[in-house]
Amino acid sequence: MANGPLLIALLALAGVAAATLLGLALAGFARRRSRPYLLVALALATLLVRVAVASAAMAGLLTDPDHHLAEHVLDVLMAALVIAAVYTARSVRRRASADPEHEVVDDD
């Protein structure tokens, strides 16, 4: 892998973008305090971890096979977290609609 200035700049840009997305997701979680928001924030955190993995590979701290494996594991983790967020959000909504005493409040 060539460690040219363009690759380093793109990796830095990806890090800033991932950190921004994670910050917004954490702000959403802090406001809503719900499990689906937490799961989405964790899913977006995997983007930042991917940048860290790529940085470690560029620095020679990870071999190419380890880098490749780590990125695939992070892909699976992200997908699992998103699926869990959707499943959790749907089950919370179903429970709320089945219980007329429980009112769902949507701040949107």
PDB file of N, CA and C in Angstrom:
ATOM      1  N   MET A   1       0.843  -1.165   0.000  1.00  0.00           N
ATOM      2  CA  MET A   1       0.000   0.000   0.000  1.00  0.00           C
ATOM      3  C   MET A   1       0.896   1.238   0.000  1.00  0.00           C
ATOM      4  N   ALA A   2       0.674   2.117  -0.955  1.00  0.00           N
ATOM      5  CA  ALA A   2       1.466   3.342  -1.051  1.00  0.00           C
ATOM      6  C   ALA A   2       0.965   4.347  -0.028  1.00  0.00           C
ATOM      7  N   ASN A   3       1.889   4.933   0.717  1.00  0.00           N
ATOM      8  CA  ASN A   3       1.529   5.885   1.763  1.00  0.00           C
ATOM      9  C   ASN A   3       1.774   7.318   1.308  1.00  0.00           C
ATOM     10  N   GLY A   4       1.256   7.660   0.139  1.00  0.00           N
ATOM     11  CA  GLY A   4       1.459   8.993  -0.398  1.00  0.00           C
ATOM     12  C   GLY A   4       0.658  10.044   0.339  1.00  0.00           C
ATOM     13  N   PRO A   5       0.974  11.303   0.060  1.00  0.00           N
ATOM     14  CA  PRO A   5       0.286  12.411   0.730  1.00  0.00           C
ATOM     15  C   PRO A   5      -1.224  12.428   0.446  1.00  0.00           C
ATOM     16  N   LEU A   6      -1.630  11.994  -0.750  1.00  0.00           N
ATOM     17  CA  LEU A   6      -3.050  11.971  -1.071  1.00  0.00           C
ATOM     18  C   LEU A   6      -3.794  10.960  -0.194  1.00  0.00           C
ATOM     19  N   LEU A   7      -3.209   9.786  -0.019  1.00  0.00           N
ATOM     20  CA  LEU A   7      -3.821   8.764   0.820  1.00  0.00           C
ATOM     21  C   LEU A   7      -3.912   9.227   2.273  1.00  0.00           C
ATOM     22  N   ILE A   8      -2.880   9.873   2.753  1.00  0.00           N
ATOM     23  CA  ILE A   8      -2.878  10.385   4.123  1.00  0.00           C
ATOM     24  C   ILE A   8      -3.948  11.468   4.280  1.00  0.00           C
ATOM     25  N   ALA A   9      -4.062  12.344   3.292  1.00  0.00           N
ATOM     26  CA  ALA A   9      -5.081  13.401   3.344  1.00  0.00           C
ATOM     27  C   ALA A   9      -6.487  12.810   3.311  1.00  0.00           C
ATOM     28  N   LEU A  10      -6.704  11.800   2.472  1.00  0.00           N
ATOM     29  CA  LEU A  10      -8.017  11.163   2.401  1.00  0.00           C
ATOM     30  C   LEU A  10      -8.355  10.443   3.705  1.00  0.00           C
ATOM     31  N   LEU A  11      -7.367   9.827   4.290  1.00  0.00           N
ATOM     32  CA  LEU A  11      -7.579   9.147   5.566  1.00  0.00           C
ATOM     33  C   LEU A  11      -7.901  10.164   6.667  1.00  0.00           C
ATOM     34  N   ALA A  12      -7.228  11.302   6.653  1.00  0.00           N
ATOM     35  CA  ALA A  12      -7.522  12.354   7.633  1.00  0.00           C
ATOM     36  C   ALA A  12      -8.932  12.902   7.424  1.00  0.00           C
ATOM     37  N   LEU A  13      -9.321  13.101   6.176  1.00  0.00           N
ATOM     38  CA  LEU A  13     -10.667  13.578   5.865  1.00  0.00           C
ATOM     39  C   LEU A  13     -11.717  12.564   6.310  1.00  0.00           C
ATOM     40  N   ALA A  14     -11.443  11.290   6.070  1.00  0.00           N
ATOM     41  CA  ALA A  14     -12.361  10.232   6.512  1.00  0.00           C
ATOM     42  C   ALA A  14     -12.476  10.217   8.030  1.00  0.00           C
ATOM     43  N   GLY A  15     -11.373  10.451   8.715  1.00  0.00           N
ATOM     44  CA  GLY A  15     -11.398  10.501  10.176  1.00  0.00           C
ATOM     45  C   GLY A  15     -12.239  11.652  10.701  1.00  0.00           C
ATOM     46  N   VAL A  16     -12.089  12.814  10.082  1.00  0.00           N
ATOM     47  CA  VAL A  16     -12.886  13.977  10.494  1.00  0.00           C
ATOM     48  C   VAL A  16     -14.366  13.722  10.225  1.00  0.00           C
ATOM     49  N   ALA A  17     -14.681  13.170   9.057  1.00  0.00           N
ATOM     50  CA  ALA A  17     -16.076  12.884   8.711  1.00  0.00           C
ATOM     51  C   ALA A  17     -16.674  11.842   9.651  1.00  0.00           C
ATOM     52  N   ALA A  18     -15.924  10.786   9.942  1.00  0.00           N
ATOM     53  CA  ALA A  18     -16.418   9.740  10.837  1.00  0.00           C
ATOM     54  C   ALA A  18     -16.608  10.280  12.253  1.00  0.00           C
ATOM     55  N   ALA A  19     -15.683  11.103  12.704  1.00  0.00           N
ATOM     56  CA  ALA A  19     -15.807  11.685  14.047  1.00  0.00           C
ATOM     57  C   ALA A  19     -17.010  12.628  14.119  1.00  0.00           C
ATOM     58  N   THR A  20     -17.254  13.372  13.055  1.00  0.00           N
ATOM     59  CA  THR A  20     -18.413  14.271  13.013  1.00  0.00           C
ATOM     60  C   THR A  20     -19.714  13.478  13.060  1.00  0.00           C
ATOM     61  N   LEU A  21     -19.799  12.429  12.234  1.00  0.00           N
ATOM     62  CA  LEU A  21     -20.996  11.578  12.244  1.00  0.00           C
ATOM     63  C   LEU A  21     -21.216  10.947  13.618  1.00  0.00           C
ATOM     64  N   LEU A  22     -20.149  10.469  14.212  1.00  0.00           N
ATOM     65  CA  LEU A  22     -20.260   9.857  15.529  1.00  0.00           C
ATOM     66  C   LEU A  22     -20.715  10.891  16.563  1.00  0.00           C
ATOM     67  N   GLY A  23     -20.182  12.093  16.492  1.00  0.00           N
ATOM     68  CA  GLY A  23     -20.604  13.155  17.407  1.00  0.00           C
ATOM     69  C   GLY A  23     -22.083  13.475  17.265  1.00  0.00           C
ATOM     70  N   LEU A  24     -22.569  13.553  16.031  1.00  0.00           N
ATOM     71  CA  LEU A  24     -23.992  13.805  15.802  1.00  0.00           C
ATOM     72  C   LEU A  24     -24.844  12.653  16.322  1.00  0.00           C
ATOM     73  N   ALA A  25     -24.384  11.428  16.104  1.00  0.00           N
ATOM     74  CA  ALA A  25     -25.129  10.259  16.582  1.00  0.00           C
ATOM     75  C   ALA A  25     -25.169  10.236  18.109  1.00  0.00           C
ATOM     76  N   LEU A  26     -24.060  10.573  18.744  1.00  0.00           N
ATOM     77  CA  LEU A  26     -24.034  10.611  20.212  1.00  0.00           C
ATOM     78  C   LEU A  26     -24.927  11.734  20.749  1.00  0.00           C
ATOM     79  N   ALA A  27     -24.991  12.849  20.036  1.00  0.00           N
ATOM     80  CA  ALA A  27     -25.897  13.933  20.438  1.00  0.00           C
ATOM     81  C   ALA A  27     -27.346  13.470  20.328  1.00  0.00           C
ATOM     82  N   GLY A  28     -27.666  12.731  19.265  1.00  0.00           N
ATOM     83  CA  GLY A  28     -29.013  12.184  19.121  1.00  0.00           C
ATOM     84  C   GLY A  28     -29.330  11.206  20.230  1.00  0.00           C
ATOM     85  N   PHE A  29     -28.372  10.377  20.566  1.00  0.00           N
ATOM     86  CA  PHE A  29     -28.580   9.424  21.658  1.00  0.00           C
ATOM     87  C   PHE A  29     -28.764  10.160  22.986  1.00  0.00           C
ATOM     88  N   ALA A  30     -27.957  11.186  23.226  1.00  0.00           N
ATOM     89  CA  ALA A  30     -28.075  11.938  24.476  1.00  0.00           C
ATOM     90  C   ALA A  30     -29.451  12.590  24.594  1.00  0.00           C
ATOM     91  N   ARG A  31     -30.009  12.985  23.480  1.00  0.00           N
ATOM     92  CA  ARG A  31     -31.330  13.626  23.500  1.00  0.00           C
ATOM     93  C   ARG A  31     -32.447  12.602  23.669  1.00  0.00           C
ATOM     94  N   ARG A  32     -32.373  11.491  22.954  1.00  0.00           N
ATOM     95  CA  ARG A  32     -33.459  10.505  22.958  1.00  0.00           C
ATOM     96  C   ARG A  32     -33.318   9.434  24.029  1.00  0.00           C
ATOM     97  N   ARG A  33     -32.100   9.101  24.395  1.00  0.00           N
ATOM     98  CA  ARG A  33     -31.837   8.067  25.406  1.00  0.00           C
ATOM     99  C   ARG A  33     -32.590   6.768  25.130  1.00  0.00           C
ATOM    100  N   SER A  34     -32.479   6.299  23.889  1.00  0.00           N
ATOM    101  CA  SER A  34     -33.144   5.041  23.541  1.00  0.00           C
ATOM    102  C   SER A  34     -32.125   4.060  22.969  1.00  0.00           C
ATOM    103  N   ARG A  35     -32.442   2.792  23.106  1.00  0.00           N
ATOM    104  CA  ARG A  35     -31.538   1.740  22.634  1.00  0.00           C
ATOM    105  C   ARG A  35     -31.274   1.837  21.124  1.00  0.00           C
ATOM    106  N   PRO A  36     -32.283   2.089  20.274  1.00  0.00           N
ATOM    107  CA  PRO A  36     -31.978   2.197  18.843  1.00  0.00           C
ATOM    108  C   PRO A  36     -30.969   3.307  18.527  1.00  0.00           C
ATOM    109  N   TYR A  37     -31.079   4.433  19.206  1.00  0.00           N
ATOM    110  CA  TYR A  37     -30.121   5.521  18.972  1.00  0.00           C
ATOM    111  C   TYR A  37     -28.707   5.116  19.416  1.00  0.00           C
ATOM    112  N   LEU A  38     -28.632   4.401  20.520  1.00  0.00           N
ATOM    113  CA  LEU A  38     -27.329   3.905  20.982  1.00  0.00           C
ATOM    114  C   LEU A  38     -26.729   2.944  19.960  1.00  0.00           C
ATOM    115  N   LEU A  39     -27.548   2.039  19.435  1.00  0.00           N
ATOM    116  CA  LEU A  39     -27.046   1.062  18.460  1.00  0.00           C
ATOM    117  C   LEU A  39     -26.583   1.736  17.171  1.00  0.00           C
ATOM    118  N   VAL A  40     -27.314   2.758  16.730  1.00  0.00           N
ATOM    119  CA  VAL A  40     -26.889   3.505  15.536  1.00  0.00           C
ATOM    120  C   VAL A  40     -25.575   4.229  15.812  1.00  0.00           C
ATOM    121  N   ALA A  41     -25.441   4.823  16.996  1.00  0.00           N
ATOM    122  CA  ALA A  41     -24.187   5.500  17.346  1.00  0.00           C
ATOM    123  C   ALA A  41     -23.020   4.515  17.351  1.00  0.00           C
ATOM    124  N   LEU A  42     -23.245   3.328  17.893  1.00  0.00           N
ATOM    125  CA  LEU A  42     -22.191   2.311  17.892  1.00  0.00           C
ATOM    126  C   LEU A  42     -21.857   1.864  16.468  1.00  0.00           C
ATOM    127  N   ALA A  43     -22.873   1.747  15.618  1.00  0.00           N
ATOM    128  CA  ALA A  43     -22.627   1.376  14.226  1.00  0.00           C
ATOM    129  C   ALA A  43     -21.768   2.431  13.539  1.00  0.00           C
ATOM    130  N   LEU A  44     -22.060   3.702  13.786  1.00  0.00           N
ATOM    131  CA  LEU A  44     -21.256   4.766  13.181  1.00  0.00           C
ATOM    132  C   LEU A  44     -19.861   4.841  13.795  1.00  0.00           C
ATOM    133  N   ALA A  45     -19.719   4.392  15.024  1.00  0.00           N
ATOM    134  CA  ALA A  45     -18.392   4.352  15.652  1.00  0.00           C
ATOM    135  C   ALA A  45     -17.467   3.389  14.904  1.00  0.00           C
ATOM    136  N   THR A  46     -18.054   2.362  14.275  1.00  0.00           N
ATOM    137  CA  THR A  46     -17.211   1.430  13.526  1.00  0.00           C
ATOM    138  C   THR A  46     -16.513   2.123  12.354  1.00  0.00           C
ATOM    139  N   LEU A  47     -17.116   3.197  11.832  1.00  0.00           N
ATOM    140  CA  LEU A  47     -16.448   3.956  10.762  1.00  0.00           C
ATOM    141  C   LEU A  47     -15.158   4.586  11.278  1.00  0.00           C
ATOM    142  N   LEU A  48     -15.223   5.117  12.485  1.00  0.00           N
ATOM    143  CA  LEU A  48     -14.025   5.720  13.070  1.00  0.00           C
ATOM    144  C   LEU A  48     -12.971   4.663  13.384  1.00  0.00           C
ATOM    145  N   VAL A  49     -13.410   3.510  13.829  1.00  0.00           N
ATOM    146  CA  VAL A  49     -12.479   2.415  14.100  1.00  0.00           C
ATOM    147  C   VAL A  49     -11.822   1.952  12.801  1.00  0.00           C
ATOM    148  N   ARG A  50     -12.582   1.956  11.710  1.00  0.00           N
ATOM    149  CA  ARG A  50     -12.000   1.584  10.405  1.00  0.00           C
ATOM    150  C   ARG A  50     -10.865   2.532  10.027  1.00  0.00           C
ATOM    151  N   VAL A  51     -11.049   3.821  10.306  1.00  0.00           N
ATOM    152  CA  VAL A  51      -9.986   4.798  10.023  1.00  0.00           C
ATOM    153  C   VAL A  51      -8.763   4.488  10.886  1.00  0.00           C
ATOM    154  N   ALA A  52      -8.991   4.126  12.131  1.00  0.00           N
ATOM    155  CA  ALA A  52      -7.874   3.770  13.015  1.00  0.00           C
ATOM    156  C   ALA A  52      -7.160   2.523  12.504  1.00  0.00           C
ATOM    157  N   VAL A  53      -7.926   1.547  12.014  1.00  0.00           N
ATOM    158  CA  VAL A  53      -7.325   0.322  11.467  1.00  0.00           C
ATOM    159  C   VAL A  53      -6.489   0.658  10.228  1.00  0.00           C
ATOM    160  N   ALA A  54      -7.026   1.487   9.353  1.00  0.00           N
ATOM    161  CA  ALA A  54      -6.273   1.878   8.156  1.00  0.00           C
ATOM    162  C   ALA A  54      -5.009   2.650   8.530  1.00  0.00           C
ATOM    163  N   SER A  55      -5.108   3.509   9.532  1.00  0.00           N
ATOM    164  CA  SER A  55      -3.932   4.263   9.989  1.00  0.00           C
ATOM    165  C   SER A  55      -2.873   3.319  10.555  1.00  0.00           C
ATOM    166  N   ALA A  56      -3.334   2.330  11.318  1.00  0.00           N
ATOM    167  CA  ALA A  56      -2.393   1.358  11.884  1.00  0.00           C
ATOM    168  C   ALA A  56      -1.717   0.556  10.772  1.00  0.00           C
ATOM    169  N   ALA A  57      -2.461   0.231   9.739  1.00  0.00           N
ATOM    170  CA  ALA A  57      -1.874  -0.501   8.612  1.00  0.00           C
ATOM    171  C   ALA A  57      -0.852   0.368   7.882  1.00  0.00           C
ATOM    172  N   MET A  58      -1.181   1.638   7.701  1.00  0.00           N
ATOM    173  CA  MET A  58      -0.242   2.546   7.027  1.00  0.00           C
ATOM    174  C   MET A  58       1.035   2.725   7.840  1.00  0.00           C
ATOM    175  N   ALA A  59       0.900   2.699   9.160  1.00  0.00           N
ATOM    176  CA  ALA A  59       2.064   2.871  10.039  1.00  0.00           C
ATOM    177  C   ALA A  59       2.861   1.583  10.180  1.00  0.00           C
ATOM    178  N   GLY A  60       2.375   0.511   9.588  1.00  0.00           N
ATOM    179  CA  GLY A  60       3.080  -0.759   9.662  1.00  0.00           C
ATOM    180  C   GLY A  60       2.785  -1.554  10.920  1.00  0.00           C
ATOM    181  N   LEU A  61       1.770  -1.141  11.680  1.00  0.00           N
ATOM    182  CA  LEU A  61       1.419  -1.851  12.905  1.00  0.00           C
ATOM    183  C   LEU A  61       0.546  -3.074  12.638  1.00  0.00           C
ATOM    184  N   LEU A  62      -0.078  -3.120  11.463  1.00  0.00           N
ATOM    185  CA  LEU A  62      -0.910  -4.255  11.061  1.00  0.00           C
ATOM    186  C   LEU A  62      -0.421  -4.782   9.722  1.00  0.00           C
ATOM    187  N   THR A  63      -0.416  -6.081   9.594  1.00  0.00           N
ATOM    188  CA  THR A  63      -0.092  -6.668   8.291  1.00  0.00           C
ATOM    189  C   THR A  63      -1.304  -6.518   7.387  1.00  0.00           C
ATOM    190  N   ASP A  64      -1.094  -6.700   6.085  1.00  0.00           N
ATOM    191  CA  ASP A  64      -2.214  -6.602   5.145  1.00  0.00           C
ATOM    192  C   ASP A  64      -3.313  -7.613   5.454  1.00  0.00           C
ATOM    193  N   PRO A  65      -3.005  -8.884   5.745  1.00  0.00           N
ATOM    194  CA  PRO A  65      -4.089  -9.812   6.088  1.00  0.00           C
ATOM    195  C   PRO A  65      -4.844  -9.411   7.359  1.00  0.00           C
ATOM    196  N   ASP A  66      -4.123  -8.909   8.369  1.00  0.00           N
ATOM    197  CA  ASP A  66      -4.791  -8.465   9.593  1.00  0.00           C
ATOM    198  C   ASP A  66      -5.682  -7.256   9.328  1.00  0.00           C
ATOM    199  N   HIS A  67      -5.194  -6.334   8.506  1.00  0.00           N
ATOM    200  CA  HIS A  67      -5.965  -5.154   8.123  1.00  0.00           C
ATOM    201  C   HIS A  67      -7.239  -5.578   7.393  1.00  0.00           C
ATOM    202  N   HIS A  68      -7.091  -6.497   6.474  1.00  0.00           N
ATOM    203  CA  HIS A  68      -8.228  -6.989   5.684  1.00  0.00           C
ATOM    204  C   HIS A  68      -9.253  -7.669   6.601  1.00  0.00           C
ATOM    205  N   LEU A  69      -8.793  -8.520   7.487  1.00  0.00           N
ATOM    206  CA  LEU A  69      -9.685  -9.217   8.410  1.00  0.00           C
ATOM    207  C   LEU A  69     -10.396  -8.228   9.334  1.00  0.00           C
ATOM    208  N   ALA A  70      -9.671  -7.264   9.881  1.00  0.00           N
ATOM    209  CA  ALA A  70     -10.268  -6.281  10.791  1.00  0.00           C
ATOM    210  C   ALA A  70     -11.368  -5.485  10.101  1.00  0.00           C
ATOM    211  N   GLU A  71     -11.137  -5.107   8.847  1.00  0.00           N
ATOM    212  CA  GLU A  71     -12.160  -4.340   8.136  1.00  0.00           C
ATOM    213  C   GLU A  71     -13.401  -5.180   7.865  1.00  0.00           C
ATOM    214  N   HIS A  72     -13.236  -6.462   7.556  1.00  0.00           N
ATOM    215  CA  HIS A  72     -14.401  -7.321   7.354  1.00  0.00           C
ATOM    216  C   HIS A  72     -15.169  -7.531   8.660  1.00  0.00           C
ATOM    217  N   VAL A  73     -14.451  -7.687   9.751  1.00  0.00           N
ATOM    218  CA  VAL A  73     -15.106  -7.839  11.052  1.00  0.00           C
ATOM    219  C   VAL A  73     -15.897  -6.569  11.385  1.00  0.00           C
ATOM    220  N   LEU A  74     -15.314  -5.414  11.113  1.00  0.00           N
ATOM    221  CA  LEU A  74     -16.014  -4.158  11.369  1.00  0.00           C
ATOM    222  C   LEU A  74     -17.242  -4.009  10.475  1.00  0.00           C
ATOM    223  N   ASP A  75     -17.160  -4.470   9.226  1.00  0.00           N
ATOM    224  CA  ASP A  75     -18.329  -4.446   8.328  1.00  0.00           C
ATOM    225  C   ASP A  75     -19.464  -5.286   8.895  1.00  0.00           C
ATOM    226  N   VAL A  76     -19.137  -6.484   9.360  1.00  0.00           N
ATOM    227  CA  VAL A  76     -20.154  -7.372   9.929  1.00  0.00           C
ATOM    228  C   VAL A  76     -20.735  -6.758  11.201  1.00  0.00           C
ATOM    229  N   LEU A  77     -19.885  -6.185  12.032  1.00  0.00           N
ATOM    230  CA  LEU A  77     -20.341  -5.554  13.263  1.00  0.00           C
ATOM    231  C   LEU A  77     -21.280  -4.386  12.958  1.00  0.00           C
ATOM    232  N   MET A  78     -20.921  -3.567  11.990  1.00  0.00           N
ATOM    233  CA  MET A  78     -21.770  -2.432  11.625  1.00  0.00           C
ATOM    234  C   MET A  78     -23.140  -2.918  11.144  1.00  0.00           C
ATOM    235  N   ALA A  79     -23.149  -3.919  10.266  1.00  0.00           N
ATOM    236  CA  ALA A  79     -24.416  -4.453   9.764  1.00  0.00           C
ATOM    237  C   ALA A  79     -25.253  -5.023  10.904  1.00  0.00           C
ATOM    238  N   ALA A  80     -24.629  -5.744  11.807  1.00  0.00           N
ATOM    239  CA  ALA A  80     -25.363  -6.332  12.935  1.00  0.00           C
ATOM    240  C   ALA A  80     -25.950  -5.242  13.831  1.00  0.00           C
ATOM    241  N   LEU A  81     -25.204  -4.184  14.074  1.00  0.00           N
ATOM    242  CA  LEU A  81     -25.696  -3.094  14.913  1.00  0.00           C
ATOM    243  C   LEU A  81     -26.868  -2.363  14.251  1.00  0.00           C
ATOM    244  N   VAL A  82     -26.790  -2.145  12.947  1.00  0.00           N
ATOM    245  CA  VAL A  82     -27.894  -1.481  12.234  1.00  0.00           C
ATOM    246  C   VAL A  82     -29.135  -2.368  12.254  1.00  0.00           C
ATOM    247  N   ILE A  83     -28.970  -3.659  11.991  1.00  0.00           N
ATOM    248  CA  ILE A  83     -30.110  -4.586  12.032  1.00  0.00           C
ATOM    249  C   ILE A  83     -30.714  -4.620  13.432  1.00  0.00           C
ATOM    250  N   ALA A  84     -29.870  -4.645  14.451  1.00  0.00           N
ATOM    251  CA  ALA A  84     -30.364  -4.640  15.833  1.00  0.00           C
ATOM    252  C   ALA A  84     -31.115  -3.346  16.137  1.00  0.00           C
ATOM    253  N   ALA A  85     -30.627  -2.214  15.632  1.00  0.00           N
ATOM    254  CA  ALA A  85     -31.307  -0.933  15.855  1.00  0.00           C
ATOM    255  C   ALA A  85     -32.695  -0.939  15.222  1.00  0.00           C
ATOM    256  N   VAL A  86     -32.797  -1.439  14.008  1.00  0.00           N
ATOM    257  CA  VAL A  86     -34.094  -1.493  13.326  1.00  0.00           C
ATOM    258  C   VAL A  86     -35.025  -2.453  14.050  1.00  0.00           C
ATOM    259  N   TYR A  87     -34.530  -3.622  14.403  1.00  0.00           N
ATOM    260  CA  TYR A  87     -35.348  -4.613  15.105  1.00  0.00           C
ATOM    261  C   TYR A  87     -35.836  -4.057  16.440  1.00  0.00           C
ATOM    262  N   THR A  88     -34.941  -3.417  17.187  1.00  0.00           N
ATOM    263  CA  THR A  88     -35.298  -2.857  18.487  1.00  0.00           C
ATOM    264  C   THR A  88     -36.327  -1.742  18.339  1.00  0.00           C
ATOM    265  N   ALA A  89     -36.135  -0.868  17.362  1.00  0.00           N
ATOM    266  CA  ALA A  89     -37.078   0.231  17.150  1.00  0.00           C
ATOM    267  C   ALA A  89     -38.456  -0.308  16.786  1.00  0.00           C
ATOM    268  N   ARG A  90     -38.498  -1.335  15.948  1.00  0.00           N
ATOM    269  CA  ARG A  90     -39.787  -1.918  15.554  1.00  0.00           C
ATOM    270  C   ARG A  90     -40.462  -2.627  16.726  1.00  0.00           C
ATOM    271  N   SER A  91     -39.697  -3.324  17.554  1.00  0.00           N
ATOM    272  CA  SER A  91     -40.308  -4.036  18.676  1.00  0.00           C
ATOM    273  C   SER A  91     -40.805  -3.063  19.733  1.00  0.00           C
ATOM    274  N   VAL A  92     -40.112  -1.949  19.933  1.00  0.00           N
ATOM    275  CA  VAL A  92     -40.565  -0.935  20.884  1.00  0.00           C
ATOM    276  C   VAL A  92     -41.869  -0.323  20.382  1.00  0.00           C
ATOM    277  N   ARG A  93     -41.948  -0.063  19.094  1.00  0.00           N
ATOM    278  CA  ARG A  93     -43.157   0.527  18.521  1.00  0.00           C
ATOM    279  C   ARG A  93     -44.334  -0.443  18.624  1.00  0.00           C
ATOM    280  N   ARG A  94     -44.078  -1.730  18.368  1.00  0.00           N
ATOM    281  CA  ARG A  94     -45.146  -2.740  18.479  1.00  0.00           C
ATOM    282  C   ARG A  94     -45.670  -2.830  19.908  1.00  0.00           C
ATOM    283  N   ARG A  95     -44.749  -2.857  20.867  1.00  0.00           N
ATOM    284  CA  ARG A  95     -45.164  -2.938  22.274  1.00  0.00           C
ATOM    285  C   ARG A  95     -45.991  -1.724  22.655  1.00  0.00           C
ATOM    286  N   ALA A  96     -45.572  -0.560  22.191  1.00  0.00           N
ATOM    287  CA  ALA A  96     -46.282   0.670  22.529  1.00  0.00           C
ATOM    288  C   ALA A  96     -47.672   0.683  21.913  1.00  0.00           C
ATOM    289  N   SER A  97     -47.822   0.188  20.693  1.00  0.00           N
ATOM    290  CA  SER A  97     -49.145   0.187  20.060  1.00  0.00           C
ATOM    291  C   SER A  97     -50.045  -0.884  20.663  1.00  0.00           C
ATOM    292  N   ALA A  98     -49.477  -1.936  21.237  1.00  0.00           N
ATOM    293  CA  ALA A  98     -50.274  -2.991  21.869  1.00  0.00           C
ATOM    294  C   ALA A  98     -50.734  -2.586  23.264  1.00  0.00           C
ATOM    295  N   ASP A  99     -50.050  -1.641  23.886  1.00  0.00           N
ATOM    296  CA  ASP A  99     -50.382  -1.201  25.233  1.00  0.00           C
ATOM    297  C   ASP A  99     -50.979   0.207  25.163  1.00  0.00           C
ATOM    298  N   PRO A 100     -52.328   0.331  25.231  1.00  0.00           N
ATOM    299  CA  PRO A 100     -52.948   1.653  25.082  1.00  0.00           C
ATOM    300  C   PRO A 100     -52.609   2.600  26.235  1.00  0.00           C
ATOM    301  N   GLU A 101     -52.168   2.077  27.363  1.00  0.00           N
ATOM    302  CA  GLU A 101     -51.796   2.924  28.496  1.00  0.00           C
ATOM    303  C   GLU A 101     -50.451   3.612  28.262  1.00  0.00           C
ATOM    304  N   HIS A 102     -49.628   3.022  27.395  1.00  0.00           N
ATOM    305  CA  HIS A 102     -48.280   3.538  27.130  1.00  0.00           C
ATOM    306  C   HIS A 102     -48.341   4.435  25.904  1.00  0.00           C
ATOM    307  N   GLU A 103     -48.030   5.691  26.099  1.00  0.00           N
ATOM    308  CA  GLU A 103     -48.081   6.639  24.997  1.00  0.00           C
ATOM    309  C   GLU A 103     -46.685   6.821  24.409  1.00  0.00           C
ATOM    310  N   VAL A 104     -46.597   6.720  23.073  1.00  0.00           N
ATOM    311  CA  VAL A 104     -45.331   6.948  22.389  1.00  0.00           C
ATOM    312  C   VAL A 104     -45.213   8.434  22.115  1.00  0.00           C
ATOM    313  N   VAL A 105     -44.144   9.033  22.597  1.00  0.00           N
ATOM    314  CA  VAL A 105     -43.922  10.464  22.391  1.00  0.00           C
ATOM    315  C   VAL A 105     -42.841  10.619  21.350  1.00  0.00           C
ATOM    316  N   ASP A 106     -43.147  11.331  20.293  1.00  0.00           N
ATOM    317  CA  ASP A 106     -42.186  11.572  19.227  1.00  0.00           C
ATOM    318  C   ASP A 106     -41.861  13.051  19.233  1.00  0.00           C
ATOM    319  N   ASP A 107     -40.622  13.387  19.492  1.00  0.00           N
ATOM    320  CA  ASP A 107     -40.217  14.791  19.593  1.00  0.00           C
ATOM    321  C   ASP A 107     -39.994  15.457  18.250  1.00  0.00           C
ATOM    322  N   ASP A 108     -40.158  14.740  17.163  1.00  0.00           N
ATOM    323  CA  ASP A 108     -39.882  15.333  15.842  1.00  0.00           C
ATOM    324  C   ASP A 108     -40.899  16.372  15.465  1.00  0.00           C
TER     325      ASP A 108
END
